[in-house]
Protein backbone atom coordinates (compact mmCIF):
# COMPACT_ATOMS: atom_id res chain seq x y z
CA MET A 1 0.00 0.00 0.00
CA VAL A 2 1.37 3.41 -0.99
CA HIS A 3 1.44 6.00 1.79
CA LYS A 4 -1.03 8.88 1.53
CA LYS A 5 1.61 11.38 2.58
CA CYS A 6 4.37 12.26 0.14
CA LEU A 7 8.12 11.95 0.33
CA VAL A 8 9.59 15.03 -1.37
CA LEU A 9 12.51 14.70 -3.78
CA ILE A 10 14.37 17.97 -4.38
CA GLY A 11 16.73 18.16 -7.32
CA THR A 12 17.88 19.75 -10.55
CA LEU A 13 16.04 17.85 -13.27
CA ASP A 14 18.00 19.53 -16.05
CA THR A 15 21.20 17.80 -14.90
CA LYS A 16 20.14 14.99 -12.51
CA GLY A 17 16.90 13.76 -14.06
CA GLU A 18 18.09 10.20 -14.58
CA GLU A 19 19.39 9.82 -11.03
CA ILE A 20 16.29 11.37 -9.45
CA GLY A 21 14.08 9.14 -11.61
CA TYR A 22 15.96 6.08 -10.35
CA LEU A 23 15.55 7.23 -6.72
CA LYS A 24 11.85 7.84 -7.37
CA GLU A 25 11.38 4.21 -8.41
CA LEU A 26 13.27 2.97 -5.34
CA ILE A 27 10.97 4.97 -3.08
CA LEU A 28 7.86 3.71 -4.88
CA LYS A 29 9.00 0.11 -4.42
CA ARG A 30 9.18 0.75 -0.67
CA GLY A 31 5.53 1.81 -0.58
CA HIS A 32 6.02 5.57 -0.36
CA ARG A 33 4.67 8.30 -2.63
CA PRO A 34 7.46 10.39 -4.22
CA PHE A 35 6.78 14.07 -4.94
CA ILE A 36 9.37 15.84 -7.09
CA ILE A 37 10.28 19.54 -6.87
CA ASP A 38 12.52 20.75 -9.70
CA ILE A 39 15.05 23.43 -8.67
CA GLY A 40 17.05 23.27 -11.91
CA ALA A 41 17.28 26.52 -13.85
CA GLY A 42 19.86 25.67 -16.45
CA GLY A 43 17.82 24.00 -19.16
CA LYS A 44 15.06 21.55 -20.07
CA ALA A 45 14.00 19.05 -17.41
CA ARG A 46 14.79 15.41 -18.14
CA LEU A 47 12.01 14.11 -15.88
CA GLU A 48 8.46 15.18 -15.12
CA ALA A 49 8.12 17.08 -11.84
CA ASP A 50 5.15 17.57 -9.53
CA ILE A 51 6.28 21.16 -9.04
CA THR A 52 8.19 22.39 -12.09
CA ALA A 53 11.10 24.80 -12.21
CA THR A 54 8.75 27.28 -13.90
CA GLU A 55 6.38 27.13 -10.91
CA VAL A 56 9.28 27.46 -8.48
CA ALA A 57 10.57 30.57 -10.27
CA ARG A 58 7.12 32.15 -10.28
CA ALA A 59 6.82 31.51 -6.54
CA ALA A 60 9.95 33.67 -6.22
CA GLY A 61 8.32 36.46 -8.23
CA THR A 62 10.16 35.88 -11.50
CA GLU A 63 10.12 33.75 -14.65
CA ILE A 64 12.40 30.82 -15.36
CA GLU A 65 13.42 32.36 -18.69
CA LYS A 66 14.68 35.46 -16.92
CA LEU A 67 16.82 33.34 -14.65
CA TRP A 68 18.17 31.37 -17.64
CA ASP A 69 19.00 34.55 -19.51
CA SER A 70 20.62 36.33 -16.55
CA ARG A 71 23.61 33.93 -16.51
CA GLU A 72 24.22 35.14 -12.94
CA ARG A 73 24.77 31.97 -10.92
CA GLN A 74 24.05 33.55 -7.53
CA LYS A 75 20.90 35.25 -8.76
CA VAL A 76 19.65 31.98 -10.23
CA THR A 77 20.31 29.90 -7.09
CA GLU A 78 18.86 32.52 -4.75
CA GLY A 79 15.71 32.81 -6.88
CA MET A 80 15.15 29.05 -7.03
CA ILE A 81 15.81 28.68 -3.30
CA LYS A 82 13.29 31.40 -2.49
CA GLY A 83 10.63 29.87 -4.74
CA ALA A 84 11.21 26.32 -3.52
CA VAL A 85 10.97 27.38 0.13
CA ALA A 86 7.62 29.05 -0.59
CA LYS A 87 6.26 26.00 -2.44
CA LEU A 88 7.55 23.46 0.07
CA ALA A 89 6.40 25.46 3.10
CA ALA A 90 2.88 25.61 1.63
CA LEU A 91 2.96 21.86 1.00
CA CYS A 92 4.15 21.19 4.58
CA ARG A 93 1.30 23.24 5.99
CA THR A 94 -1.16 20.78 4.46
CA GLY A 95 0.36 18.02 6.59
CA GLU A 96 1.04 15.89 3.51
CA VAL A 97 4.86 15.81 3.74
CA GLU A 98 6.39 12.87 5.63
CA GLY A 99 10.02 13.48 4.66
CA MET A 100 12.38 14.89 2.05
CA ILE A 101 15.52 13.87 0.23
CA SER A 102 17.90 15.53 -2.22
CA ILE A 103 20.74 14.23 -4.38
CA GLY A 104 23.42 16.11 -6.28
CA GLY A 105 26.76 17.87 -6.24
CA MET A 106 27.89 21.14 -4.69
CA THR A 107 25.30 23.49 -6.22
CA SER A 108 22.37 21.13 -5.63
CA THR A 109 23.53 20.55 -2.06
CA VAL A 110 23.86 24.26 -1.28
CA MET A 111 20.37 24.86 -2.64
CA ALA A 112 18.74 21.84 -1.00
CA SER A 113 20.27 22.54 2.42
CA SER A 114 19.16 26.18 2.22
CA ILE A 115 15.62 25.02 1.46
CA MET A 116 15.53 22.28 4.11
CA ARG A 117 16.79 24.64 6.82
CA GLU A 118 13.45 26.46 6.59
CA ILE A 119 11.41 23.30 7.24
CA PRO A 120 10.54 22.20 10.83
CA TYR A 121 12.69 19.67 12.66
CA SER A 122 9.88 17.11 12.91
CA ILE A 123 10.12 16.31 9.17
CA PRO A 124 13.09 13.98 8.36
CA LYS A 125 15.56 15.35 5.81
CA LEU A 126 18.37 13.56 3.95
CA ILE A 127 20.90 14.96 1.47
CA VAL A 128 22.98 12.59 -0.65
CA SER A 129 25.93 14.56 -1.97
CA SER A 130 29.33 14.24 -3.59
CA ALA A 131 30.27 17.36 -1.60
CA ALA A 132 29.58 15.77 1.80
CA SER A 133 33.27 15.20 2.55
CA MET A 134 34.57 18.64 1.55
CA PRO A 135 36.11 21.02 4.11
CA GLY A 136 33.37 23.27 5.47
CA SER A 137 30.60 20.80 4.55
CA ASN A 138 29.26 21.14 8.11
CA ARG A 139 27.38 24.21 6.90
CA PHE A 140 25.09 21.93 4.87
CA PHE A 141 23.66 20.23 7.95
CA GLY A 142 21.67 23.21 9.10
CA PRO A 143 19.78 23.57 12.38
CA THR A 144 16.64 21.56 11.53
CA GLY A 145 17.84 17.97 11.58
CA ILE A 146 19.38 17.48 8.12
CA THR A 147 21.26 14.21 7.68
CA MET A 148 24.13 14.08 5.16
CA MET A 149 25.18 10.98 3.21
CA HIS A 150 28.25 10.84 0.97
CA SER A 151 27.48 9.63 -2.56
CA LEU A 152 31.00 8.14 -2.85
CA VAL A 153 31.04 8.87 -6.58
CA ASP A 154 29.96 11.86 -8.63
CA VAL A 155 26.21 12.19 -9.16
CA GLY A 156 26.59 12.46 -12.89
CA GLY A 157 25.25 9.31 -14.51
CA LEU A 158 24.00 6.05 -13.11
CA ASN A 159 26.50 3.29 -12.42
CA SER A 160 26.72 0.30 -10.08
CA LEU A 161 28.25 2.23 -7.16
CA LEU A 162 25.85 5.16 -7.40
CA LYS A 163 22.86 2.81 -7.69
CA ALA A 164 23.99 1.06 -4.51
CA GLN A 165 24.26 4.37 -2.64
CA LEU A 166 20.87 5.56 -3.89
CA SER A 167 19.31 2.28 -2.78
CA ARG A 168 20.77 2.80 0.68
CA ALA A 169 19.56 6.41 0.66
CA ALA A 170 16.03 5.33 -0.26
CA GLY A 171 16.10 2.79 2.55
CA ALA A 172 17.39 5.42 4.97
CA ILE A 173 14.77 8.09 4.29
CA CYS A 174 11.93 5.54 4.18
CA GLY A 175 13.15 4.19 7.51
CA MET A 176 13.25 7.69 8.99
CA VAL A 177 9.66 8.50 8.12
CA LYS A 178 8.37 5.28 9.73
CA ASP A 179 9.01 6.75 13.18
CA GLU A 180 7.06 9.97 12.82
CA ILE A 181 7.51 12.40 15.70
CA SER A 182 5.77 15.59 16.69
CA GLN A 183 6.67 18.45 18.97
CA PRO A 184 4.12 17.65 21.73
CA SER A 185 5.05 13.95 21.92
CA LEU A 186 8.72 14.75 22.49
CA GLY A 187 8.04 16.48 25.78
CA GLU A 188 4.77 14.94 26.85
CA HIS A 189 6.11 13.50 30.12
CA LYS A 190 8.34 16.31 31.43
CA PRO A 191 8.92 19.91 30.34
CA MET A 192 12.13 20.16 28.33
CA VAL A 193 14.95 22.59 29.17
CA ALA A 194 17.69 23.38 26.63
CA MET A 195 21.28 23.90 27.77
CA SER A 196 24.40 24.83 25.79
CA VAL A 197 27.56 23.06 27.04
CA TYR A 198 31.25 22.68 26.31
CA GLY A 199 34.06 20.69 27.90
CA TYR A 200 35.13 23.43 30.30
CA VAL A 201 31.65 23.70 31.89
CA GLU A 202 31.10 19.95 32.35
CA ASN A 203 31.09 20.09 36.18
CA CYS A 204 28.59 22.94 36.15
CA ALA A 205 26.42 21.09 33.61
CA ARG A 206 26.46 17.98 35.81
CA TYR A 207 25.30 19.92 38.86
CA ILE A 208 22.46 21.48 36.85
CA ASN A 209 21.44 18.09 35.54
CA GLU A 210 21.29 16.68 39.08
CA ALA A 211 19.23 19.65 40.24
CA LEU A 212 16.68 19.34 37.43
CA THR A 213 16.41 15.54 37.29
CA GLY A 214 12.90 14.38 38.07
CA LYS A 215 11.18 17.64 37.20
CA TYR A 216 12.56 18.44 33.75
CA GLU A 217 14.15 16.71 30.78
CA LEU A 218 17.46 18.42 30.09
CA ILE A 219 18.50 18.62 26.42
CA ARG A 220 22.19 19.45 25.93
CA PHE A 221 23.61 21.23 22.87
CA HIS A 222 27.36 21.06 22.25
CA ALA A 223 28.36 24.71 21.77
CA THR A 224 30.32 24.28 18.55
CA GLY A 225 28.27 26.67 16.43
CA MET A 226 25.56 24.86 14.48
CA PRO A 227 24.15 23.02 17.56
CA GLU A 228 23.53 26.42 19.17
CA ILE A 229 21.63 27.59 16.09
CA THR A 230 19.68 24.33 16.23
CA MET A 231 18.81 25.11 19.84
CA GLU A 232 17.53 28.56 18.86
CA LYS A 233 15.47 27.13 15.99
CA LEU A 234 13.85 24.59 18.33
CA ILE A 235 13.11 27.41 20.78
CA GLU A 236 11.27 29.07 17.89
CA GLU A 237 9.25 25.88 17.42
CA ASP A 238 8.21 25.89 21.13
CA PHE A 239 10.06 22.74 22.16
CA PHE A 240 11.41 24.14 25.45
CA SER A 241 10.02 25.51 28.70
CA GLY A 242 13.33 27.04 29.76
CA ILE A 243 16.84 27.82 28.51
CA ILE A 244 20.20 27.60 30.32
CA ASP A 245 22.76 29.10 27.93
CA LEU A 246 26.06 28.35 29.64
CA VAL A 247 28.30 28.81 26.59
CA PRO A 248 27.23 31.58 24.16
CA SER A 249 30.79 31.77 22.82
CA SER A 250 29.87 31.25 19.16
CA ILE A 251 28.92 34.94 19.12
CA THR A 252 32.45 36.10 19.87
CA ASN A 253 33.97 33.27 17.82
CA GLU A 254 32.23 34.46 14.67
CA LYS A 255 32.98 38.10 15.40
CA PHE A 256 36.71 37.44 15.81
CA SER A 257 37.20 34.93 12.95
CA GLY A 258 36.91 31.73 14.96
CA SER A 259 35.63 28.45 13.50
CA ARG A 260 32.25 28.40 15.25
CA ILE A 261 29.38 30.01 13.37
CA SER A 262 26.63 31.99 15.07
CA TRP A 263 23.23 33.42 14.12
CA LYS A 264 22.00 36.99 13.92
CA ARG A 265 19.17 36.19 16.37
CA ARG A 266 21.34 34.32 18.89
CA LEU A 267 20.07 34.95 22.49
CA GLU A 268 16.97 36.77 21.21
CA VAL A 269 14.33 34.10 20.54
CA ALA A 270 13.60 33.01 24.12
CA GLY A 271 13.11 36.62 25.21
CA GLU A 272 10.76 37.29 22.31
CA LYS A 273 8.66 34.26 23.23
CA GLY A 274 8.70 34.95 26.99
CA ILE A 275 10.57 31.74 27.84
CA PRO A 276 12.72 31.87 31.01
CA GLN A 277 16.40 32.06 30.07
CA VAL A 278 19.62 32.06 32.08
CA VAL A 279 22.79 33.14 30.23
CA ALA A 280 26.31 32.57 31.57
CA PRO A 281 29.46 34.03 29.91
CA ALA A 282 31.47 30.78 29.74
CA GLY A 283 33.94 30.76 26.88
CA VAL A 284 33.15 34.20 25.49
CA ASN A 285 36.85 35.08 25.84
CA THR A 286 38.00 32.04 23.81
CA ILE A 287 38.44 31.68 20.05
CA SER A 288 38.54 28.21 18.45
CA ARG A 289 40.22 27.34 15.17
CA VAL A 290 39.32 23.89 13.84
CA GLY A 291 41.46 22.01 11.32
CA PHE A 292 44.78 23.57 12.30
CA THR A 293 47.51 22.55 14.71
CA ALA A 294 49.26 25.06 16.94
CA GLU A 295 52.32 24.76 14.66
CA GLU A 296 50.27 25.70 11.59
CA LEU A 297 48.88 28.70 13.44
CA ALA A 298 52.32 29.67 14.84
CA PRO A 299 52.54 33.13 13.18
CA GLU A 300 49.16 34.09 14.58
CA LEU A 301 49.79 32.55 17.99
CA LYS A 302 53.05 34.48 18.46
CA ILE A 303 50.98 37.51 19.42
CA ARG A 304 48.76 35.47 21.77
CA LYS A 305 50.25 34.48 25.10
CA HIS A 306 47.64 31.95 26.16
CA TYR A 307 46.49 29.09 23.96
CA PHE A 308 46.04 25.34 24.19
CA MET A 309 45.35 22.33 21.97
CA GLU A 310 41.90 21.07 22.93
CA GLU A 311 41.91 18.17 20.47
CA LEU A 312 44.30 16.93 17.79
CA ARG A 313 43.39 19.70 15.35
CA VAL A 314 41.44 22.15 17.51
CA THR A 315 43.41 25.12 18.82
CA VAL A 316 41.81 27.45 21.39
CA TRP A 317 43.24 30.74 22.56
CA LEU A 318 42.17 33.29 25.14
CA ASN A 319 41.13 36.61 23.67
CA THR A 320 41.66 38.59 26.88
């Protein structure tokens, strides 16, 4: 029996039509209803879509021909992202979407992750990408529960290895949507409290956990950048009854060229929603650089008296 809800496939049908068509059939065989959104703006689609690139462009307030003719890559991608978010958000509001998946290379992955970041956490999301192993690929994960899967080979023509990966991807996303979750069911037994943590506040975090055990469910977010944004996004979605922000250091990390990213609305959402929030200044005087050893950063560290290697390739220095 085919599910009534749809499993959304996001992709560029002008370049990845064959691969998306193959994934569509794999999903159908598993009893799910595929729904294709075309975000390709480079030429004629090679597969029929449920929402065409023309419709996506119009949802962004433009025409697909204008995007084709502009030859401005950034303008094209931004327009298709905007239109796809509008179309997908409207579809999600109907309650018909059970999950979503995307396959492609760098451009498709950037677009798909930008679109998926705007969709609530409760909907499973999977991106299969040849760019999953690149430096900086952590930015694709987003704060709303996106799972990344490496395609192993280029997504540019079906072959035995790619077919195997797509079969695994179909199995993965179909497995994810079997265990549907909702915001109320997550915290139906105890109110949930979010807390940002890092290694140097572990003792404090343990004391807080002991104090709250029995009355609240404590949800910890490792303060490495994206998890903090995830925390803020879930605050927006009303998951938490309280916030204990021990380590807001991504704000200063981003400001002073550290490796942790932040968000323009960091520390603002709980206040806007009237949710109790405690903020501590742990780590705001530290800057982390990931992917470098102290030796590689030697010229920069010469002017900094206090630094330490936290992990093999994570250097932290004091900014005061």
